[in-house]
Tab-separated table of C-alpha atoms in Angstrom:
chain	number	residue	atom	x	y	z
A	1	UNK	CA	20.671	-43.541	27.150
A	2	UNK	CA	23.521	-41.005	25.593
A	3	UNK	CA	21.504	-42.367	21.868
A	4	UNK	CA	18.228	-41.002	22.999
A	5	UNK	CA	20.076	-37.902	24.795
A	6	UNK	CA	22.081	-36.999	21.876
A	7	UNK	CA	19.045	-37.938	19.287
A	8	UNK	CA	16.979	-35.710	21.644
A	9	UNK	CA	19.339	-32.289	21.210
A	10	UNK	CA	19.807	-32.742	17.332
A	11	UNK	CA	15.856	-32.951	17.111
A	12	UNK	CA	15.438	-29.777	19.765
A	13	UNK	CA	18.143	-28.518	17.626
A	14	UNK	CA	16.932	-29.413	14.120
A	15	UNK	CA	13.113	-27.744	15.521
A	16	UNK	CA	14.663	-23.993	16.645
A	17	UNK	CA	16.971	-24.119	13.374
A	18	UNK	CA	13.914	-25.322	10.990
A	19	UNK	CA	11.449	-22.837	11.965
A	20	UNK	CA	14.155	-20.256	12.374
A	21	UNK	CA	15.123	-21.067	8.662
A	22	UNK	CA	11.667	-21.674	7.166
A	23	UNK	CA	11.345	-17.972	8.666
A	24	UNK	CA	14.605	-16.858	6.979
A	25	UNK	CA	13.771	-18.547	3.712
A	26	UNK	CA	10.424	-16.621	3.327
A	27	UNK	CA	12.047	-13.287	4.535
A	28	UNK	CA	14.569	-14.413	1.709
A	29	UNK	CA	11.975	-14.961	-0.701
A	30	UNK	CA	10.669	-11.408	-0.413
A	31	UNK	CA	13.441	-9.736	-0.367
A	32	UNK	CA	14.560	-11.371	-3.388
A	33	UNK	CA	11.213	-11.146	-5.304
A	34	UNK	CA	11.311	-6.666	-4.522
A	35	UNK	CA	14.662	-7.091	-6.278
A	36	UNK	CA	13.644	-9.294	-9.273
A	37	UNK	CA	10.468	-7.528	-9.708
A	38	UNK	CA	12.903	-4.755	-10.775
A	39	UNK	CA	14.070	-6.407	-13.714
A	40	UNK	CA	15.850	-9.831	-14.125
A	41	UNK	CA	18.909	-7.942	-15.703
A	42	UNK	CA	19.412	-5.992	-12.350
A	43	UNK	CA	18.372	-9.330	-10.414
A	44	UNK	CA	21.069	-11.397	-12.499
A	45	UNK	CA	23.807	-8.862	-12.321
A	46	UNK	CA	23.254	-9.016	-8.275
A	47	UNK	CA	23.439	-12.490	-8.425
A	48	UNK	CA	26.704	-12.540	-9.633
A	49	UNK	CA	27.662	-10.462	-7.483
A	50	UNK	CA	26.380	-12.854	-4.621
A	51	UNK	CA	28.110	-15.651	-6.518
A	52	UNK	CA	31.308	-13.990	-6.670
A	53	UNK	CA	31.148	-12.824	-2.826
A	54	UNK	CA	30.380	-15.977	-1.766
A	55	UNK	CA	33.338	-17.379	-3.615
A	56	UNK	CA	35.806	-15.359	-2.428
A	57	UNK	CA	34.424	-15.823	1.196
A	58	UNK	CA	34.738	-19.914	0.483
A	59	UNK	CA	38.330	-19.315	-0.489
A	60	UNK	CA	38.924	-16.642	2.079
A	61	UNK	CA	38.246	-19.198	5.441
A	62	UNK	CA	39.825	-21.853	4.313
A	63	UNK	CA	37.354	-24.436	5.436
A	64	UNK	CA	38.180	-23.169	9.101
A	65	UNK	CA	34.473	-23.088	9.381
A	66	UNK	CA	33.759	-26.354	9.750
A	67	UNK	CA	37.414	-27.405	10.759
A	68	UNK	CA	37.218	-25.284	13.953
A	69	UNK	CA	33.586	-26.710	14.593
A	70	UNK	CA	35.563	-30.332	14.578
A	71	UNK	CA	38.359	-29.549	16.329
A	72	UNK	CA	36.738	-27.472	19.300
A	73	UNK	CA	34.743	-30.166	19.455
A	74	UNK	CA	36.827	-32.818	19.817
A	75	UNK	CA	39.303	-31.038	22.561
A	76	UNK	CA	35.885	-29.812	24.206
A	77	UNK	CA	34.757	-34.038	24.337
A	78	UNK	CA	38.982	-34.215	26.087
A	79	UNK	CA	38.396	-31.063	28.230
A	80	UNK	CA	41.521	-29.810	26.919
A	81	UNK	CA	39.910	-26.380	27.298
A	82	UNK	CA	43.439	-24.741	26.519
A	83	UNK	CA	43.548	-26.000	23.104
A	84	UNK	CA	39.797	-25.400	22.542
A	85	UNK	CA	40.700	-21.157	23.327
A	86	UNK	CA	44.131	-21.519	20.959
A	87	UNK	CA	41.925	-22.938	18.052
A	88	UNK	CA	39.255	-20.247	18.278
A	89	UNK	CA	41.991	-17.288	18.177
A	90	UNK	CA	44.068	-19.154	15.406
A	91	UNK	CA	41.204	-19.131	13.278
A	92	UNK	CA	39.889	-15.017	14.125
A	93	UNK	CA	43.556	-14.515	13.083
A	94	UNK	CA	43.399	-16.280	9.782
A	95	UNK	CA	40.178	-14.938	8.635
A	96	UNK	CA	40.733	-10.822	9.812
A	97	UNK	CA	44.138	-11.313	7.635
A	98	UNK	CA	42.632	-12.905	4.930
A	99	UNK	CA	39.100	-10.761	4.836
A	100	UNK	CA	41.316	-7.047	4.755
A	101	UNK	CA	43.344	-8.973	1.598
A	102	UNK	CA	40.420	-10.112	-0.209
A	103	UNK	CA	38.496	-6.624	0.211
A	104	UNK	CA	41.224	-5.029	-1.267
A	105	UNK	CA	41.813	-6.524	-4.501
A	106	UNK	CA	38.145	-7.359	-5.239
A	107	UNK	CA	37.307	-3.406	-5.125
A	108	UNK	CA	40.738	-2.906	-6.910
A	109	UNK	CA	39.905	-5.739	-10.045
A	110	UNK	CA	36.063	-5.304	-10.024
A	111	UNK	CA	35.982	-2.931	-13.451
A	112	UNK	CA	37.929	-5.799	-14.785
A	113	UNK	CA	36.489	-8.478	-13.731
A	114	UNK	CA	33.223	-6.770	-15.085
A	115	UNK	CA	34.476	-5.746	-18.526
A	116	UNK	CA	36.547	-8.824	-19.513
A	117	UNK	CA	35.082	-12.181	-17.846
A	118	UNK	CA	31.132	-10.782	-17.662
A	119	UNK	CA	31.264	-8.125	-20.304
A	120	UNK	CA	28.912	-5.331	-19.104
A	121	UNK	CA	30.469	-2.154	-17.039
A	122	UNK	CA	27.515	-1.786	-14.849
A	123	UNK	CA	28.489	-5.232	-12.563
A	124	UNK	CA	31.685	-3.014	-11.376
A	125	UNK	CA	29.195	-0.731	-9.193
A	126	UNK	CA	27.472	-4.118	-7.384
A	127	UNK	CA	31.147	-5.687	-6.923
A	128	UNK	CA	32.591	-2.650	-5.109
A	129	UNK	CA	29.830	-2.085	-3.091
A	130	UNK	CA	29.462	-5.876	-1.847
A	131	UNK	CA	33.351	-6.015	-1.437
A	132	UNK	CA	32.842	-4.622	2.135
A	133	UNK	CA	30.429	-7.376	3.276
A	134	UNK	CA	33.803	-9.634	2.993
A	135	UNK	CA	35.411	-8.697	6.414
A	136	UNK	CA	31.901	-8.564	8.324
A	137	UNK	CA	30.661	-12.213	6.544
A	138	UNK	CA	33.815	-14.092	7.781
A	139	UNK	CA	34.164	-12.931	11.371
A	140	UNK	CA	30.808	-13.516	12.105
A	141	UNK	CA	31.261	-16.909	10.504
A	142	UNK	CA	33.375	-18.461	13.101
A	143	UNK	CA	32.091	-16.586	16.348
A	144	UNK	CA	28.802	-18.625	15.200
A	145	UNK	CA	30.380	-21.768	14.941
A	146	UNK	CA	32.148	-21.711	17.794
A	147	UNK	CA	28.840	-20.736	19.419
A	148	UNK	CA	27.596	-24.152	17.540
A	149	UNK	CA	30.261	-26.272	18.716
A	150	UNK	CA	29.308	-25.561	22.235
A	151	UNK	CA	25.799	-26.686	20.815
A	152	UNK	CA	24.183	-22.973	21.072
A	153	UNK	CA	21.498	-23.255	18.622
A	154	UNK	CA	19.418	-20.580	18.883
A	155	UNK	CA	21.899	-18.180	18.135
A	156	UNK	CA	22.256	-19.192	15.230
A	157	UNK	CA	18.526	-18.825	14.222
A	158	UNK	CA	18.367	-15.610	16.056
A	159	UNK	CA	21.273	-13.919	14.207
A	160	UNK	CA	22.141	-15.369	11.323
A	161	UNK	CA	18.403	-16.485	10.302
A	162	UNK	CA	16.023	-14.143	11.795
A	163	UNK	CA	17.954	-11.215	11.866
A	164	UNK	CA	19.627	-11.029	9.424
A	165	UNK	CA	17.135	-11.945	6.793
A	166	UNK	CA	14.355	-9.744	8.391
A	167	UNK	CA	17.025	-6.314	8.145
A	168	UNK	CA	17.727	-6.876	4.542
A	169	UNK	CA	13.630	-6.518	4.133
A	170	UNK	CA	13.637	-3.883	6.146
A	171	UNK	CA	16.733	-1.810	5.017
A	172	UNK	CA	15.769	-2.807	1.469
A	173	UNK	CA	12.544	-1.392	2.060
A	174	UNK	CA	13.447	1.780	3.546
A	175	UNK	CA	16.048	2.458	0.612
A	176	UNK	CA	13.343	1.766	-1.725
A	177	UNK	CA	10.807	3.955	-0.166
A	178	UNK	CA	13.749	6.960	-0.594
A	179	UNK	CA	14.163	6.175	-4.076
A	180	UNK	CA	17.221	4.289	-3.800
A	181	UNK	CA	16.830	0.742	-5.354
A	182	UNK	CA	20.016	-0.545	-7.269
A	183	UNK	CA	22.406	1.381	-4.307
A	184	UNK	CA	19.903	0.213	-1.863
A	185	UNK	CA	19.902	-3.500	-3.043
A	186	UNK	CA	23.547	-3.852	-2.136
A	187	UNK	CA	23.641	-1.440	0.927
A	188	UNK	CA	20.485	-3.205	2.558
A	189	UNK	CA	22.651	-6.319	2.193
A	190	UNK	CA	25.892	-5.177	3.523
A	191	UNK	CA	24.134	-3.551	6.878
A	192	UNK	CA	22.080	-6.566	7.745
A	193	UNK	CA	25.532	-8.314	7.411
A	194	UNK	CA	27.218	-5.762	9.954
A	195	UNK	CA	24.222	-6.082	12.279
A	196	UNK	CA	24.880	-10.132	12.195
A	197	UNK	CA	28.675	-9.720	13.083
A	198	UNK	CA	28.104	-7.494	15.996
A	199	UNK	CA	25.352	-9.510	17.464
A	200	UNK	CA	27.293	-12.834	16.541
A	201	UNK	CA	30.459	-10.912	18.309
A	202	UNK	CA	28.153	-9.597	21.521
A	203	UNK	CA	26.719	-13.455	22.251
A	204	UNK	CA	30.198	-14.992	21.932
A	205	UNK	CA	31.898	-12.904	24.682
A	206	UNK	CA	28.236	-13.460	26.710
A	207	UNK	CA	28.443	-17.120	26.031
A	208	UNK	CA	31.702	-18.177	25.531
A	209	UNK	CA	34.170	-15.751	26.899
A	210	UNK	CA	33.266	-16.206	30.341
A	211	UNK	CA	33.927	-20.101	29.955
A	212	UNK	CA	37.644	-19.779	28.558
A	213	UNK	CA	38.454	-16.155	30.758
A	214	UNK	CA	40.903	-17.874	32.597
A	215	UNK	CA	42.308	-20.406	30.607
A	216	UNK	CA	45.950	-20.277	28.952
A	217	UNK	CA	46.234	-20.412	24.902
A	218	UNK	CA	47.714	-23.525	23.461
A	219	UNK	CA	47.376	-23.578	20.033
A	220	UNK	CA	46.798	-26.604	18.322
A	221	UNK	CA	49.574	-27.284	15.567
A	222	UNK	CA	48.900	-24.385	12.708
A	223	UNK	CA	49.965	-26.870	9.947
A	224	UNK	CA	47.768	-29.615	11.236
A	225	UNK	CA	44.611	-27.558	11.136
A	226	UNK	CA	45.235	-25.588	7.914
A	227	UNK	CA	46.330	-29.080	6.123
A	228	UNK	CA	42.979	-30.270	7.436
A	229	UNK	CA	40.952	-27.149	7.016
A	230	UNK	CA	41.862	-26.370	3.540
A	231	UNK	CA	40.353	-29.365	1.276
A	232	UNK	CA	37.165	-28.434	3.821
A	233	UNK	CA	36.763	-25.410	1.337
A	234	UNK	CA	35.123	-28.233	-1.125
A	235	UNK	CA	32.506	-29.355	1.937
A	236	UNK	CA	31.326	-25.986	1.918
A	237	UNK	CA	30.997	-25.750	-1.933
A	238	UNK	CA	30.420	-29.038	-3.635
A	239	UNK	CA	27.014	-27.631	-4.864
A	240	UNK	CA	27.395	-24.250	-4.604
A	241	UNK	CA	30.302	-24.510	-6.684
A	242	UNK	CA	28.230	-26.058	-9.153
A	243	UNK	CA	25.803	-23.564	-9.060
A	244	UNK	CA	28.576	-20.618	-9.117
A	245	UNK	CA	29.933	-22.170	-12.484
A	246	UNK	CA	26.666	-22.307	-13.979
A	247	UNK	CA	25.685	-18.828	-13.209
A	248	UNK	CA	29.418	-17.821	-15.014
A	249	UNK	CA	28.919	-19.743	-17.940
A	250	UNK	CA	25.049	-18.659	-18.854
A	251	UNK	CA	25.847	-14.928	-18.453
A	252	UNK	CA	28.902	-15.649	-20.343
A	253	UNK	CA	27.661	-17.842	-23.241
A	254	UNK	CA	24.132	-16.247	-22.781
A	255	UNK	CA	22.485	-13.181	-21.064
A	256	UNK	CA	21.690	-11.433	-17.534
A	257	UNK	CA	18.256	-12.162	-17.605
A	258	UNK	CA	19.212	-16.173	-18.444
A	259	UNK	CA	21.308	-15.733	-15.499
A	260	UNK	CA	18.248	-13.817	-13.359
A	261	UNK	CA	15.913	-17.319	-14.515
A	262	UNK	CA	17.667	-19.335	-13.947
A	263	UNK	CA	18.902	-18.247	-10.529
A	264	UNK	CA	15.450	-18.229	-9.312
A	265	UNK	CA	14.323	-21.610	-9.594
A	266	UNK	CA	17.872	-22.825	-7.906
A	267	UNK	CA	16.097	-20.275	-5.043
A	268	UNK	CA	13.226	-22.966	-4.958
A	269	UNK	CA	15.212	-25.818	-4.876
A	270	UNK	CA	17.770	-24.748	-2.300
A	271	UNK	CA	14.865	-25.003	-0.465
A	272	UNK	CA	15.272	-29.050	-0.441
A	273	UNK	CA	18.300	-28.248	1.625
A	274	UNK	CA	16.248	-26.877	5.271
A	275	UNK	CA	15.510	-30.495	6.613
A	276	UNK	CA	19.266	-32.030	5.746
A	277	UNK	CA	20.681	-28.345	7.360
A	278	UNK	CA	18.403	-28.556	10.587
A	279	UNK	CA	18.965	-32.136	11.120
A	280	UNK	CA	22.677	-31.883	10.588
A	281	UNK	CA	23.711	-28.487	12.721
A	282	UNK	CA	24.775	-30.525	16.041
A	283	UNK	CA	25.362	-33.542	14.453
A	284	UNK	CA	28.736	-32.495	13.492
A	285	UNK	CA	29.412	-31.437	17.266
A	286	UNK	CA	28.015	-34.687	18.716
A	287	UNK	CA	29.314	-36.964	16.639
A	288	UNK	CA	32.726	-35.831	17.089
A	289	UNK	CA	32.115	-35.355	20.554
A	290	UNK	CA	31.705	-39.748	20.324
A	291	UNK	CA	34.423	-40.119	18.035
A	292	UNK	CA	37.014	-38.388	20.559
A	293	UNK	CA	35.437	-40.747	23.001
A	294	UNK	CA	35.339	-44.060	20.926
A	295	UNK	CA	31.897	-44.485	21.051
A	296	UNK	CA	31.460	-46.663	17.807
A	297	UNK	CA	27.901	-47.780	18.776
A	298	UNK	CA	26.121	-44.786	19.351
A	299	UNK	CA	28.032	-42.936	16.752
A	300	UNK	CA	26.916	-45.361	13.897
A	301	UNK	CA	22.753	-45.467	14.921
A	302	UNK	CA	22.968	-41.499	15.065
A	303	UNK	CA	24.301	-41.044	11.523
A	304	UNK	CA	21.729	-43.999	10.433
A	305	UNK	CA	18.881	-42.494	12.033
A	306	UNK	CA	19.592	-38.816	10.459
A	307	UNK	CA	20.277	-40.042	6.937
A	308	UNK	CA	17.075	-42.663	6.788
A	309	UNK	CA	15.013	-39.040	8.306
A	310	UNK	CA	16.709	-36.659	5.271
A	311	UNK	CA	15.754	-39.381	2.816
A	312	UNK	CA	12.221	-39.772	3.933
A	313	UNK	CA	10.837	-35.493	4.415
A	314	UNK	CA	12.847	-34.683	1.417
A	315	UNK	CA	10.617	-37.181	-0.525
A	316	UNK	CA	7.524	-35.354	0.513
A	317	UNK	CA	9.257	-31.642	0.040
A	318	UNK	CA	10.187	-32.959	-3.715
A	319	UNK	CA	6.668	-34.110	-4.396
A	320	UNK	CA	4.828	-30.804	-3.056
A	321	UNK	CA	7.421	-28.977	-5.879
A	322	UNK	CA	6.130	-30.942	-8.813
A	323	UNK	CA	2.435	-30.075	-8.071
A	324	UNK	CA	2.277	-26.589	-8.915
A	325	UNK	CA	5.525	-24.995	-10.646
A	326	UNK	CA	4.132	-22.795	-12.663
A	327	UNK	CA	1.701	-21.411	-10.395
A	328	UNK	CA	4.630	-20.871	-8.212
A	329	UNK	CA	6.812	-19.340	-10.024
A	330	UNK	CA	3.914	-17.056	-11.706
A	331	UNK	CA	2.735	-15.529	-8.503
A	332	UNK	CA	5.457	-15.095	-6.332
A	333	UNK	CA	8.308	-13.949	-9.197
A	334	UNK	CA	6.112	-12.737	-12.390
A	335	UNK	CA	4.934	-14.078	-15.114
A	336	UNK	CA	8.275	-12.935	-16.586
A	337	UNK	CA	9.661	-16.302	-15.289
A	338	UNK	CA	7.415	-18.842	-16.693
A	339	UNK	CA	6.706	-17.222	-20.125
A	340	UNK	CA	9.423	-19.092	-22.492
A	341	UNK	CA	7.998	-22.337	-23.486
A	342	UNK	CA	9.201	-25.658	-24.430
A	343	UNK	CA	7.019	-27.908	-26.477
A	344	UNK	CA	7.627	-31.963	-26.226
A	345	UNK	CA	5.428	-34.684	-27.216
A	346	UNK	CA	2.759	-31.865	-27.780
A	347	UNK	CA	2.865	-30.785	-24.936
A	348	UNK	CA	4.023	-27.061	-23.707
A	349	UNK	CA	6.169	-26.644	-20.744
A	350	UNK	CA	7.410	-23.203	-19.271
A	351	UNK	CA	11.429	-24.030	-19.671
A	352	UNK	CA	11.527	-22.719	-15.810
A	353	UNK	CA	9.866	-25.751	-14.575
A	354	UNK	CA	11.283	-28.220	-16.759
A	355	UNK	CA	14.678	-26.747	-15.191
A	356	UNK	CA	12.577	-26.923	-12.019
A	357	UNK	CA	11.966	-30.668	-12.178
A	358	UNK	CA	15.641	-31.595	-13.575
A	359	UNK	CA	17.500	-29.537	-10.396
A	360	UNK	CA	14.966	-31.369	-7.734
A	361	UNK	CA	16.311	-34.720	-8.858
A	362	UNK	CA	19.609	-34.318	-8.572
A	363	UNK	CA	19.306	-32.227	-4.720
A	364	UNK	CA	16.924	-35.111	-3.527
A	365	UNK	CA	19.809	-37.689	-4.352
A	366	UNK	CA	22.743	-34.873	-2.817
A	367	UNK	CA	21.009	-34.040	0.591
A	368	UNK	CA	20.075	-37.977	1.289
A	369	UNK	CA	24.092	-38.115	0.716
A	370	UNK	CA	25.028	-35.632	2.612
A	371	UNK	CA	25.413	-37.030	6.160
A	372	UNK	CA	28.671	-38.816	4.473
A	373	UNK	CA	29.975	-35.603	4.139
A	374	UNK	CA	30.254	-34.998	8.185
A	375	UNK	CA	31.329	-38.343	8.402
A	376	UNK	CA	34.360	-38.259	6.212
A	377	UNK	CA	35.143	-34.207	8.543
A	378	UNK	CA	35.079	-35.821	11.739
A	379	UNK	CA	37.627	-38.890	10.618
A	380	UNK	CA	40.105	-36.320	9.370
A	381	UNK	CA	39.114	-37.614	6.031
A	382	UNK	CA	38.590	-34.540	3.910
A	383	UNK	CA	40.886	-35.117	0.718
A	384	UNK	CA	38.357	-37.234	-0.219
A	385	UNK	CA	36.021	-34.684	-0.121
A	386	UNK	CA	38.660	-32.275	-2.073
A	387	UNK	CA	38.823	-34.825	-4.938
A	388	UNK	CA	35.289	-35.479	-5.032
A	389	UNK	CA	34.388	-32.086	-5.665
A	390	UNK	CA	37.346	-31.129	-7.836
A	391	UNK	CA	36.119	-34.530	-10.337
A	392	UNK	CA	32.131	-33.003	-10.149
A	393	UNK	CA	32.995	-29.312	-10.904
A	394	UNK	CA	35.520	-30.344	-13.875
A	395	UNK	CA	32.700	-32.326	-14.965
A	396	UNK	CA	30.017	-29.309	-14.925
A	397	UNK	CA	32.439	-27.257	-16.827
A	398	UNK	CA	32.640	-29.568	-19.050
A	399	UNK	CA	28.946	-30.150	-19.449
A	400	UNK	CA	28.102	-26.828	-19.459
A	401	UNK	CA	30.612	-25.937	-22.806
A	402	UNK	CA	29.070	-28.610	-24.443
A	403	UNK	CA	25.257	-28.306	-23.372
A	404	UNK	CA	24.500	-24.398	-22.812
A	405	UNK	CA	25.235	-23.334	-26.243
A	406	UNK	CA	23.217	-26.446	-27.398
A	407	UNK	CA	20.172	-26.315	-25.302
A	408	UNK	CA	20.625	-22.904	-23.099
A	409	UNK	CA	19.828	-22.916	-19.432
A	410	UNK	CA	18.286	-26.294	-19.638
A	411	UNK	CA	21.744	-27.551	-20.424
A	412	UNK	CA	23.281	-25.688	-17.537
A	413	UNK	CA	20.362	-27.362	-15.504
């Protein structure tokens, strides 16, 4: 009975955060094809932007994203509701601390970090300006996973999916309208971002507040959580570390408008990621939730069940890709993206979808995988995920000196 109840709320869950992401991923897609159908030089110089904020953010939380998600969690499946309120305002401590420090010194270094690792001036303008979506990323970080440890998914679609996605489209298009489009690229992003923190903020002391009002803080042992939370940083970037190295390395050894390419097809096949994220939200929550109880049985069939589900509608997703790619990628990006050609065996392929087909293999193998991941969180196992990650991203770098000046983005790819 608590299999089919607990299979039942990851699949209600999986539904409202699938269509709430499908929704988010075309808002996404237009508001990323009004910026690249500026240019793929502005487009690639934003993306590194992106790349860098969302590396600093990574670093900045100190995996306390998913390690407060675990922990609240498992004191929540103990009713140790003390511990559950010291957890949430060790973590809002860490990350205000750490968000005002990072701020700082990325608007401080960003004409040197433009000039000397990317080489052109003009990234200095998009780092400053995305340097104050630091603060307003992190804190609405963990209000929504706290709001997803106490299994509130629709918040999270509401906010962070709907929301926010739809008022970067908006915002972006209002800027544009007044003539502002490189300024209004990276202010449309940083407002939707402010209107996701206070709306994250305004549902947590709805939701949540009322539930721990009058309960005392005990906080859970700070060196226990930060020596767990810290190799977490790898969960949360295993592949988009990969993909931040690889968008370093072909604007380094190569060009902005490499960069812009080659950015948009990894849009595409991010895409393979909505069914393992839907399907995975409350597993975390639920399966730790059985692990605090020692619930071996149930806890086993659930992962089983999710990972035979990822395998299977990530099969079909990978498939639909292959059909059309060029078609795709001509009519929703330009035909800027598809006009460099490859010839092999007679044959001429657009290098964008031979990177196309190269990135969907290696994703449909990663998101079967990634249940593991969760698995190895929840058993206070996460070294293991440290020194995976650490092995795979020496590995790219390595790759990537060796392959992009041989064969250019494919190589990266």
């Amino acid at each position: 009975m608590e299999y089919e109840d607990s299979l039942r709320k990851v699949v209600k869950g999986a539904g409202v955060i699938l269509i709430g992401t499908v929704i988010a991923k075309i808002l996404t897609f237009v508001y990323n094809i009004l910026i690249a159908r500026i240019g793929a030089e502005i487009y690639g110089l934003f993306s590194i932007s992106l790349a860098i904020l969302n590396l600093i953010v990574t670093l900045a939380i100190v995996g306390l994203d998913t390690g407060i998600v675990r922990y609240i969690s498992h004191y929540n499946g103990r009713r140790e509701m003390s511990k559950v309120k010291g957890t949430i305002n060790l973590a809002l401590n860490i990350v205000i601390i750490n968000s005002i420090i990072f701020l700082i010194l990325l608007f401080i270094l960003a004409d040197k970090i433009s000039i000397y690792l990317f080489h052109d001036q003009n990234l200095a303008f998009f780092l400053k300006m995305i340097a104050f979506a630091i603060p307003t990323t992190l804190i609405s970080v963990i209000f929504l996973r706290v709001l997803r440890s106490y299994l509130y998914t629709k918040y999270e679609a509401y906010i962070k999916l709907i929301f926010e996605s739809l008022s970067k489209v908006l915002f972006l298009a209002i800027f544009f309208a007044l003539g502002l489009k490189i300024f209004g690229i990276v202010m449309a992003y940083n407002l939707a971002l402010l209107g996701t923190l206070i709306l994250s903020w305004y549902f947590y002391k709805k939701k949540i507040s009322p539930i721990l009002k009058k309960v005392k803080i005990t906080y859970p042992p700070k060196k226990e959580l930060i020596n767990y939370s810290l190799p977490l940083i790898f969960n949360e970037i295993a592949i988009p570390l990969i993909l931040w190295i690889d968008t370093f390395m072909i604007s380094y050894f190569l060009d902005s408008t490499s960069t812009g390419i080659y950015n948009v097809i990894v849009l595409i096949v991010l895409l393979m990621g909505l069914i393992p994220y839907s399907l995975m939200y409350l597993v975390l929550p639920i399966l730790t939730e059985f692990h605090s109880q020692n619930k071996k049985d149930i806890f086993s069939l659930l992962y089983k069940t999710c990972t035979k589900w990822i395998f299977a509608l990530n099969l079909v997703v990978f498939f639909l890709f292959l059909l059309i790619p060029k078609e795709f990628l001509s009519l929703f990006f330009g035909i800027e993206y598809v006009k460099d050609v490859l010839t092999i065996f007679n044959i001429s392929i657009p290098i964008s979808v031979l990177i196309l087909g190269i990135l969907l293999i290696g994703f449909l193998i990663f998101y079967t995988l990634s249940c593991s991941k969760d698995v190895l969180v929840i058993f206070k196992k996460t070294k293991y995920i440290a020194f995976n990650t650490i092995i795979v991203a020496v590995l790219n770098i390595f790759l990537n000196l060796y392959l992009i000046p041989l064969l250019g983005i494919i190589g990266a790819a």
